[in-house]
Every structure is written in structure tokens, then in C-alpha cells.
C-alpha positions as a printed Julia matrix, in Angstrom:
572×3 Matrix{Float64}:
 50.66  -16.76   -3.98
 50.09  -17.34   -7.68
 49.85  -20.77   -9.21
 50.9   -21.6   -12.75
 49.84  -24.25  -15.16
 51.56  -25.0   -18.46
 49.08  -26.47  -20.9
 49.94  -27.67  -24.4
 47.46  -26.71  -27.12
 46.83  -28.43  -30.41
 48.61  -27.05  -33.4
 47.83  -28.42  -36.83
 50.79  -30.05  -38.66
 50.15  -27.77  -41.62
 51.04  -24.76  -39.53
 54.62  -23.88  -40.42
 55.09  -21.02  -37.96
 58.29  -21.0   -35.96
 58.14  -22.01  -32.33
 57.15  -18.87  -30.44
 56.58  -20.46  -27.07
 57.43  -18.45  -24.0
 60.59  -19.16  -21.98
 60.05  -21.7   -19.25
 58.47  -20.13  -16.2
 60.47  -20.91  -13.11
 58.78  -23.41  -10.91
 55.69  -23.81  -13.12
 54.48  -27.41  -13.58
 54.35  -28.51  -17.21
 51.56  -30.57  -18.74
 50.97  -31.76  -22.25
 47.31  -32.11  -23.09
 45.53  -32.42  -26.36
 48.35  -34.41  -27.97
 47.16  -37.59  -29.64
 49.59  -40.03  -28.04
 49.23  -43.78  -27.57
 47.57  -44.83  -24.34
 50.64  -46.76  -23.19
 52.76  -43.63  -23.47
 50.37  -41.74  -21.24
 50.36  -44.58  -18.72
 54.15  -44.5   -18.75
 54.04  -40.8   -18.0
 52.03  -41.48  -14.89
 54.41  -44.18  -13.78
 57.35  -41.79  -14.15
 55.76  -39.28  -11.8
 53.32  -37.17  -13.8
 51.77  -34.2   -11.94
 48.99  -34.92   -9.45
 46.69  -33.06   -7.11
 48.2   -31.73   -3.89
 47.45  -33.5    -0.65
 46.29  -30.23    0.93
 43.22  -30.28   -1.25
 44.07  -27.14   -3.23
 43.26  -27.24   -6.9
 46.69  -27.29   -8.48
 49.6   -29.39   -9.71
 52.13  -30.56   -7.15
 55.22  -31.17   -9.28
 56.37  -30.88  -12.84
 57.18  -34.57  -13.38
 59.68  -35.78  -15.89
 57.01  -37.51  -17.92
 55.01  -34.38  -18.63
 56.89  -33.63  -21.84
 55.22  -31.19  -24.2
 55.55  -32.11  -27.87
 57.82  -29.85  -29.85
 56.95  -28.33  -33.22
 59.77  -30.44  -34.67
 57.65  -33.51  -33.96
 55.2   -32.47  -36.67
 54.75  -35.03  -39.35
 56.31  -37.8   -37.26
 53.92  -40.71  -37.09
 50.94  -38.38  -37.67
 51.16  -36.88  -34.21
 49.5   -33.44  -33.95
 51.79  -30.5   -33.17
 51.43  -28.95  -29.7
 52.52  -25.65  -28.19
 52.69  -24.66  -24.54
 50.2   -22.26  -22.94
 51.08  -20.79  -19.57
 47.98  -20.25  -17.44
 48.8   -17.96  -14.52
 46.2   -18.59  -11.84
 46.19  -16.65   -8.6
 45.03  -17.39   -5.1
 41.37  -17.74   -4.19
 41.24  -14.09   -3.12
 41.84  -13.04   -6.74
 38.36  -14.06   -7.86
 36.45  -17.18   -8.9
 38.58  -19.88  -10.49
 36.6   -19.9   -13.74
 37.31  -16.19  -14.22
 41.01  -16.75  -13.53
 41.09  -19.44  -16.24
 39.22  -17.14  -18.65
 41.58  -14.23  -17.95
 44.64  -16.45  -18.45
 43.41  -17.55  -21.87
 42.59  -13.96  -22.85
 46.11  -12.89  -21.86
 47.61  -15.54  -24.15
 45.38  -14.34  -26.99
 46.45  -10.75  -26.39
 50.14  -11.6   -26.24
 49.87  -13.5   -29.54
 50.43  -16.97  -28.14
 46.97  -17.96  -29.35
 45.88  -16.69  -32.74
 42.48  -16.41  -34.38
 41.23  -19.79  -35.5
 43.45  -21.88  -33.2
 41.87  -24.79  -31.38
 41.64  -25.0   -27.59
 41.72  -28.18  -25.51
 38.41  -29.8   -24.69
 36.78  -28.79  -21.42
 37.18  -32.33  -20.08
 40.93  -32.51  -20.75
 41.61  -29.03  -19.44
 39.62  -29.77  -16.26
 41.57  -32.98  -15.64
 44.94  -31.33  -16.05
 44.08  -28.28  -13.93
 42.53  -30.41  -11.23
 39.22  -28.56  -11.32
 35.66  -29.62  -11.99
 34.71  -29.73  -15.64
 31.88  -27.28  -14.95
 34.5   -24.73  -13.89
 36.2   -24.94  -17.3
 32.83  -24.87  -19.07
 31.96  -21.71  -17.14
 35.26  -20.17  -18.25
 34.56  -21.09  -21.88
 31.03  -19.7   -21.68
 32.39  -16.43  -20.3
 34.97  -16.25  -23.11
 32.28  -17.02  -25.71
 30.01  -14.35  -24.23
 32.79  -11.8   -24.6
 33.54  -12.9   -28.15
 37.0   -14.38  -27.56
 36.2   -17.96  -28.58
 33.65  -19.88  -30.66
 32.51  -23.49  -30.57
 31.69  -25.74  -33.5
 29.56  -28.88  -32.95
 31.56  -32.11  -33.15
 34.66  -30.1   -33.95
 35.87  -28.25  -30.86
 36.46  -24.84  -29.37
 38.54  -22.24  -31.22
 39.88  -18.74  -30.76
 37.43  -16.49  -32.56
 38.33  -15.82  -36.18
 36.69  -12.39  -35.91
 39.54  -11.09  -33.76
 42.09   -8.9   -35.56
 45.23  -10.74  -36.6
 47.34   -8.27  -34.61
 46.16   -7.08  -31.23
 47.62   -4.15  -29.26
 50.85   -4.96  -27.39
 50.1    -7.11  -24.37
 50.66   -5.8   -20.89
 49.74   -7.82  -17.84
 46.66   -6.36  -16.26
 46.96   -4.3   -13.11
 44.58   -2.01  -11.25
 44.61    1.41  -12.86
 45.75    4.16  -10.51
 44.56    7.01  -12.75
 41.47    7.57  -14.87
 41.91    6.83  -18.55
 39.82    9.85  -19.52
 39.85   13.59  -18.85
 38.28   14.58  -15.55
 36.04   17.66  -15.4
 37.85   20.9   -14.78
 35.45   22.2   -12.13
 36.85   21.84   -8.61
 35.05   19.84   -5.95
 34.18   21.44   -2.6
 36.84   21.24    0.09
 36.67   18.16    2.33
 34.25   18.6     5.22
 35.59   15.97    7.61
 38.09   16.49   10.43
 40.92   14.01   11.13
 39.91   11.73   14.0
 42.01   10.92   17.02
 41.3     8.75   20.05
 39.45   11.48   21.99
 36.77   13.05   19.8
 35.88   16.6    20.75
 34.01   17.0    17.49
 30.68   18.76   17.6
 27.86   16.74   16.09
 29.37   13.32   16.89
 26.98   11.5    19.26
 27.67    8.77   21.8
 27.04    5.58   19.85
 26.95    3.55   23.06
 23.57    5.13   23.85
 21.87    3.85   20.68
 18.88    1.62   21.57
 20.18   -1.19   19.41
 18.09   -3.97   20.92
 14.84   -2.05   20.48
 15.84   -1.04   16.96
 16.77   -4.64   16.1
 13.41   -5.93   17.3
 11.51   -3.26   15.4
 13.5    -4.01   12.26
 12.73   -7.71   12.6
  9.03   -6.96   12.95
  9.18   -4.71    9.88
 10.74   -7.48    7.79
  8.45  -10.25    9.05
  5.2    -8.42    9.74
  2.28   -7.38    7.58
  3.33   -5.41    4.52
  6.92   -6.66    4.64
  6.84   -7.6     0.96
  6.0    -4.04   -0.02
  8.98   -2.74    1.98
 11.29   -4.79   -0.24
  9.82   -3.32   -3.42
 10.16    0.07   -5.08
  8.21    2.58   -3.04
  7.34    6.24   -2.67
 10.43    8.48   -3.2
  9.07   10.72   -0.42
  9.68    7.96    2.1
  7.84    5.2     3.95
  4.34    6.58    4.73
  4.27    5.34    8.31
  7.49    7.21    9.18
  6.24   10.34    7.47
  3.08   10.21    9.6
  5.17    9.66   12.75
  7.42   12.6    11.88
  4.41   14.86   11.31
  2.95   13.89   14.7
  6.28   14.41   16.47
  6.95   17.8    14.86
  3.44   19.05   15.63
  3.62   17.96   19.26
  7.23   18.89   20.15
  8.19   21.71   17.77
  4.96   23.4    16.77
  5.59   22.72   13.08
  2.32   22.25   11.22
  2.77   19.8     8.37
  0.97   17.1     6.43
  2.18   13.74    5.23
  2.19   15.14    1.68
  4.62   17.9     2.69
  7.29   15.62    4.23
 10.23   13.95    2.48
 12.25   11.29    4.31
 15.88   11.47    3.18
 19.23    9.88    3.95
 20.21   12.5     6.5
 19.7    16.25    6.47
 22.8    16.57    4.29
 21.03   14.82    1.44
 17.93   16.84    2.19
 19.85   20.09    1.73
 21.42   18.87   -1.5
 18.08   17.74   -2.94
 16.39   21.0    -1.92
 19.14   23.04   -3.53
 19.06   21.06   -6.78
 15.27   21.05   -6.95
 14.62   24.67   -5.94
 17.64   26.68   -7.1
 19.3    27.34  -10.45
 23.04   27.4   -11.15
 24.4    30.88  -10.59
 21.76   31.87   -8.03
 22.99   33.97   -5.12
 22.54   32.2    -1.77
 23.3    33.93    1.54
 24.9    31.8     4.22
 26.14   32.42    7.76
 29.77   33.54    7.79
 30.68   30.59   10.0
 28.98   27.48    8.66
 29.61   23.79    8.26
 31.7    22.98    5.16
 29.45   20.0     4.41
 26.46   22.34    4.06
 28.48   24.71    1.88
 29.6    21.79   -0.26
 26.06   20.55   -0.81
 25.04   24.01   -1.97
 28.13   24.53   -4.11
 27.5    21.26   -5.95
 24.21   22.71   -7.14
 26.15   25.54   -8.81
 24.98   28.43   -6.67
 27.1    31.36   -5.5
 27.52   31.55   -1.72
 27.79   34.97   -0.05
 28.61   35.11    3.7
 26.49   37.13    6.11
 27.97   38.29    9.46
 27.05   36.85   12.84
 27.02   38.4    16.3
 25.75   37.61   19.79
 22.14   37.5    18.54
 22.78   35.17   15.64
 22.47   35.98   11.95
 22.77   39.71   11.24
 19.43   40.2     9.49
 20.15   43.88    8.8
 23.25   42.84    6.84
 21.13   40.3     4.96
 18.61   43.04    4.09
 21.43   45.18    2.73
 22.68   42.26    0.63
 19.18   41.69   -0.75
 18.94   45.37   -1.68
 22.22   45.18   -3.58
 21.78   41.76   -5.25
 19.07   39.33   -6.28
 19.34   36.84   -3.4
 17.32   33.67   -3.99
 17.82   31.88   -0.68
 19.43   32.02    2.76
 20.79   29.02    4.66
 20.65   29.37    8.45
 20.9    27.34   11.68
 18.83   29.53   14.03
 18.27   27.14   16.95
 21.95   26.56   17.77
 24.01   28.38   15.17
 26.65   26.03   13.83
 29.37   26.45   15.04
 28.93   29.38   17.45
 25.89   27.8    19.28
 24.14   31.22   19.43
 20.31   31.16   19.25
 18.68   33.62   16.85
 16.73   36.12   18.92
 12.95   36.51   18.6
 13.04   40.03   17.0
 15.46   38.83   14.36
 13.3    35.77   13.65
 10.29   37.97   12.98
 12.38   40.31   10.83
 13.87   37.41    8.83
 10.45   35.89    8.06
  9.1    39.27    6.98
 12.13   39.85    4.74
 11.61   36.42    3.18
  7.91   37.16    2.54
  8.64   40.54    1.03
 11.54   39.4    -1.15
 10.14   35.91   -1.92
 13.27   34.52   -0.33
 13.73   30.79    0.23
 14.78   30.14    3.85
 16.66   26.84    4.3
 16.35   26.22    8.04
 18.66   23.49    9.33
 17.53   22.36   12.81
 20.22   19.73   13.28
 20.07   19.25   17.1
 16.7    20.49   18.29
 16.38   17.72   20.91
 19.32   18.94   22.98
 18.3    21.9    25.12
 19.6    22.03   28.7
 18.13   25.27   30.06
 14.51   26.21   29.51
 12.33   25.01   26.68
 13.66   24.7    23.13
 13.04   27.69   20.94
 10.48   26.84   18.28
 11.74   26.68   14.67
 11.19   29.41   12.13
  9.01   26.94   10.3
  6.5    26.95   13.17
  5.79   30.65   12.51
  5.89   30.46    8.71
  2.53   31.49    7.25
  3.68   32.2     3.7
  5.44   29.01    2.63
  8.95   30.52    2.56
 10.7    28.06    4.92
 12.04   24.63    3.94
 12.73   22.9     7.24
 15.57   20.34    7.5
 15.87   17.92   10.4
 17.7    14.73   11.26
 17.4    11.58   13.33
 21.13   10.91   13.05
 22.08   12.91   16.12
 19.53   11.3    18.44
 20.05    7.77   17.05
 23.18    7.16   14.97
 24.8     8.83   11.94
 25.14    5.47   10.22
 21.36    5.09    9.97
 21.25    8.08    7.57
 17.75    9.3     8.38
 16.54   12.86    8.03
 13.51   14.76    6.82
 12.53   17.83    4.82
  9.3    19.68    5.64
  7.95   22.17    3.12
  4.74   22.58    1.14
  3.19   19.74   -0.91
  4.3    21.19   -4.25
  7.89   21.59   -3.01
  7.85   18.08   -1.52
  6.66   16.68   -4.84
  9.45   18.47   -6.69
 12.1    17.19   -4.27
 10.72   13.65   -4.6
 10.75   13.88   -8.39
 14.39   14.94   -8.35
 15.33   12.23   -5.88
 13.63    9.55   -7.99
 16.31   10.04  -10.63
 19.37    9.89   -8.37
 18.43    7.64   -5.42
 14.74    6.75   -5.9
 14.12    6.03   -2.22
 15.65    5.24    1.13
 15.59    2.01    3.12
 11.87    1.61    3.75
 12.41   -1.32    6.11
 14.59    0.69    8.51
 12.2     3.64    8.09
  9.3     1.41    9.18
 11.31    0.24   12.21
 12.12    3.8    13.29
  8.49    4.77   12.79
  7.52    2.08   15.31
 10.03    3.47   17.83
  8.55    6.94   17.38
  4.98    5.68   17.75
  5.78    3.66   20.87
  7.52    6.59   22.58
 10.86    4.75   22.67
 12.71    7.58   20.91
 11.21   10.13   23.35
 12.4     8.07   26.33
 15.8     7.61   24.68
 16.02   11.36   24.04
 15.44   12.15   27.72
 18.19    9.76   28.79
 20.65   11.14   26.27
 19.81   14.74   27.14
 20.66   14.14   30.81
 23.94   12.46   29.9
 24.96   15.21   27.48
 24.19   17.92   30.0
 26.49   16.23   32.51
 29.18   15.97   29.86
 28.79   19.62   28.92
 29.29   20.6    32.56
 32.31   18.3    32.85
 34.0    19.79   29.78
 33.34   23.36   30.89
 34.83   22.61   34.32
 37.87   20.85   32.84
 38.59   23.63   30.34
 38.26   26.31   33.04
 40.71   24.39   35.24
 43.35   23.47   32.65
 42.94   26.37   30.19
 42.02   29.47   32.24
 42.83   31.78   29.32
 40.1    30.24   27.17
 37.02   32.46   26.72
 33.64   30.72   26.4
 30.08   30.65   27.69
 28.48   27.29   28.56
 26.06   26.57   25.7
 22.38   26.31   26.56
 22.0    23.37   24.21
 23.62   21.39   21.46
 26.59   19.02   21.5
 29.55   21.43   21.47
 30.82   24.75   22.81
 32.5    27.64   21.0
 35.58   29.12   22.66
 38.07   31.88   21.9
 41.81   31.64   22.54
 43.08   35.19   21.92
 46.28   35.35   19.9
 46.61   31.56   19.57
 47.25   29.87   16.22
 44.24   27.55   16.43
 45.2    25.56   13.35
 48.6    24.77   14.83
 46.92   23.88   18.11
 44.58   21.48   16.32
 47.51   19.72   14.63
 49.44   19.38   17.88
 46.38   18.18   19.75
 45.65   15.59   17.08
 49.18   14.26   17.45
 48.5    13.98   21.18
 45.28   12.05   20.58
 42.6    14.78   20.7
 40.49   16.02   17.77
 38.68   19.35   17.71
 37.64   21.81   15.02
 39.35   25.19   14.48
 37.45   28.25   13.27
 39.13   27.99    9.87
 37.11   24.81    9.33
 33.91   26.9     9.35
 34.86   30.39    8.17
 33.78   31.52    4.7
 35.91   34.54    3.87
 38.12   36.62    6.15
 36.73   36.35    9.68
 38.42   36.03   13.08
 40.11   32.65   13.36
 41.11   32.52   17.04
 38.07   30.37   17.88
 37.63   26.63   18.3
 34.71   24.24   18.59
 34.89   21.54   21.26
 32.33   18.74   21.23
 31.42   16.85   24.39
 28.82   14.24   23.36
 31.14   11.42   22.26
 33.34   11.27   25.41
 32.49   10.49   29.02
 33.49   12.72   31.92
 36.86   11.03   32.54
 37.77   11.23   28.87
 36.8    14.91   28.73
 39.08   15.66   31.7
 41.92   13.78   29.98
 41.29   15.66   26.74
 41.42   19.03   28.52
 44.78   18.12   30.05
 46.17   17.2    26.64
 44.81   20.39   25.13
 46.62   22.41   27.8
 49.84   20.54   27.12
 49.67   21.2    23.37
 48.49   24.83   23.5
 50.87   27.08   21.49
 52.03   30.34   22.93
 49.77   33.26   22.17
 50.99   35.54   19.44
 49.64   38.17   17.09
 48.16   36.6    14.01
 46.31   38.36   11.17
 42.84   36.9    11.19
 40.91   39.22    8.93
 38.6    42.06    9.82
 34.86   42.11    9.7
 33.61   44.2     6.78
């Protein structure tokens, strides 16, 4: 609720302008200040019920009061009394900003509307504070803000005046409101399509972890030790754009031990999630217009990060063995391909693992063509049958692989922690680029996570989560087989989602109907780049427990559209 104050300003008797005061504002209390009136007249005003502070303690005027008469311009020259005019100060509720800024904005509005003109005198800070029922320092702060912006000036032993440097005629006044459109021309280049999926109550979204598993207590204690322990002051300062050294050392040790990736501290960049890592790598290592090969089904967030760097994306087919390396070789023979983006461990979204012969062939192609391989190993920790397949980076002997990983899936997406492993010269280039756009991450949280890695807490947490996710994978597979027998899928050997085919079903329509019924999943159209079969869907299982997965499967069966023929595009 807005509050209003009517304040009378001094007007010199020599000023012969006509009365241009605003119409009375309904319900606004009226005060006359600044008028040189005898003391007994002011005392009489109080006796007749002049405005006072409210009993509730709010800063404001309770009632208008019959004695709060503002002097009229016609009083000029009568007994030497100075002429006054009324100023309406519209002050809002506390939620509309500090009171001193509200007072300053109200005065600016009266200057803009022409109620106050250059050279006119304002009330003293003491008088204005008394009449508004605020502390004098509040009014002084408002005056200082106005003086800083050039709206008013002060003269010693004289008073405060509207600045004479303002133009005599200002643009037409319009009460300020939040702009709903930019006041300038936006760039014509389109932004990448949104990468997020609408969320419902039951999240069958691949890549969304169970946040209830996060070791929050252990993380909280480690964070406290980082902030209070030795070297805490340095964590609060500007630091190395490559990341907190202790976390980089912990990542190197973990990658060497668990994934066979040989790296040094100088070759690791800690980033705010693998998404930022991909963006920084693309901006630092590729030029606008470069041709980049990408899996035909891929995450739109990864495509968007690459597109923002100005490269051209060309899809490469997939099959039951992962990326079609022969098709990539043909593309490289026809065009100058600078890089390939791939998810070989669990292809996103199909979950297929790139076979060993194709891995060898891809690395040899990259060596021969000097091809940058952007390897995104987004969920390496989650393997349910056998040992995890080692990354391409573990077999890279020629420096062609830039390896992207994340801690968001095993901990929490909100922590925004990932890493990029490359060669020292590439790491230095990525850090130099980052220094201009983000400088560094949160070194305090990085130190805390480093402690959890060093103490083995993250390894123990990973084992617990892996067991839980395996049980949830089995529960979803069983529920889908029971409620949707026409669905075609193979239980994934790892990851956080499964890829299923519903022949002849409009998957996009199914996704909309399921969302209305409280279940979110991702259709193939969310991942396809170009014309590829669209009768597939990705169902995540990590974020829901077994009972919720059974409920979700029932709702999916209830919302499944009838199968029909639908053009989905042919593979080239």
C-alpha cells in the first residue's frame, strides 16, 4: 500500500507564476512546511488536530488535520509571508526499497513533471524529517543521493535548491514502471533452443540424481573447516582460474586410480559443471565457422554450448555400437572437420557404449586428421554390470582428447562442479579465456569437496548411490515391462536412464499427456539433430524410488496414445 505526503515548498514572493499545483490527491495527508508563520499559529495548528505519527509505529501521517493548511500563492505579499506550493511525495511500502531512496525518487518525479523548477528551494532536512516522521539522517541520505546524481545543489547558510544546470524543460513525465521490453535493438542472431524439459511431480528425466542421497552433513563440516582452517583467507581472495589446487590434485589422483587417465595438476581445469567446461573448451579451441561433428542424438545443452561459440554442427549416425566412425571418416574426407563431440561411455541418450574397435579407430582418425575429440564422460561412476569401460582419454597418446567430467551427478547439480583434463598448454588457454568471463569458481566449496575426495567419503557415497540406482533401474524395467508390454528396450548396463522405442507412437504427444498426468520424460525429438527416427523416449530412474517408479509406469500406460504411422525421417 502506498503512502502519500503533501509537503509545501518555499516559493519566493517575486515569483509571479500561476498556481500549477496538482489536484488534491484523494486521502493524502496535507502538510505545510517551510512557511514562515508565527509560532502561535503553528501551536494552534497542533491544537486543531495537526497530523501526527501513527500508533502502529509506521513512519507516516495518520490524518490530514484541518490545521494543516498550505499557504496559497495569493497570500504572497501579505505580511511578508513567503509563498508556498504543495509537493506530493508518493512513498510506497517498505518492500519498495529504502525510505531514503523513496524520498529521493519522489522529489525527482516532481522535478520531471515540472512541479519543481531549476533554482527552486527545497525544505531543510530537519523540517522535512519532522513532517515525514522519519529520522533526519534519512532525509540527509536522500539529499546526498540527489546531489550525487546532479538533481540538487546546496549552498552554505542558504539552503538546498533544485540544480540550476537542469534544462528548463524536461521530457514529459511518466510515472516510472518496470520496463517489459528492452529499450535498444537486440542482436538478430537466434539463441539455441531451450535445453530443459518441463518438470512434473514424478521425474523420469535422465541425468537428474536423487538429492536425498547427498552427504550434506559431511559436506557442511568440510566447508566449515575450509572457511575456518589454515589458508581460509586465501580462499576468499582472487585465485587461480584453473581452480583450487587441492581439488585439482584430488581429481588427478582419482582419475589416475579409477579411470586410468594420466594427468598432471597443470593439465586440469576445475569448472562450474561440465557444461561450462564444454563452452570454455569450444570458445578457447575453436573458431567461428568451424565444422564440428556431433552424435545424431545428443543433449541440446551440449549443442547449445557449441553453437554459442559459432561453430557449425554436423550430425553423425549412431547404431548399436555407438558412434559410426566410418561415417565420421567419410565426413572428414568431404569437409575440414575440426572437432567431434562424443559421449562414448554411455551415449547420451541411447546409453550405448562405444565398442573397443571403434575407440581405436576414432583415436587413430583423430591423430591422422589432427581432430579435436571432446569426450564427455558425464556419468562414469554408474556402471552396474562389469567394470566401467576406460575413457578414450586413458588411451590418448597424441594429445587429441579433451576430457570433460562432472561431480554434479554424484553429488548435486546445484554445486556446479566439473573438470576438464587436457594438456598443459590447452589448460592454460582455457584458464586464460575463463579469467575474462568468470575468473574462477568457488574455491571454498572446491576445498571442501577436495577433502571429501581425499578422505574417501565420495568413494563410499558413490558405492551407496550405485547400489540404490541399480535397484531403481531394475524396478523401472520391471514396471515398464508389466504396464507397457509393447515398449522395446534393453536394460542399460550403466547410467541413470534407459532408452526405449514405442513403434508408431507419437512420443511428443505422449510426453505432453504424461506431463499433464504428473510424469516427466524426454522424447527423442528433444535429442535429435536432423531427421532421425523419433519413436524413442528416454526414461530416467535415479530421482524416484521404487514405489514412485511403479506409479509413474502406471500413469505412462494410462496416457499412452494409440500407435499410428508417423513420418519420422529416414537415415541418410
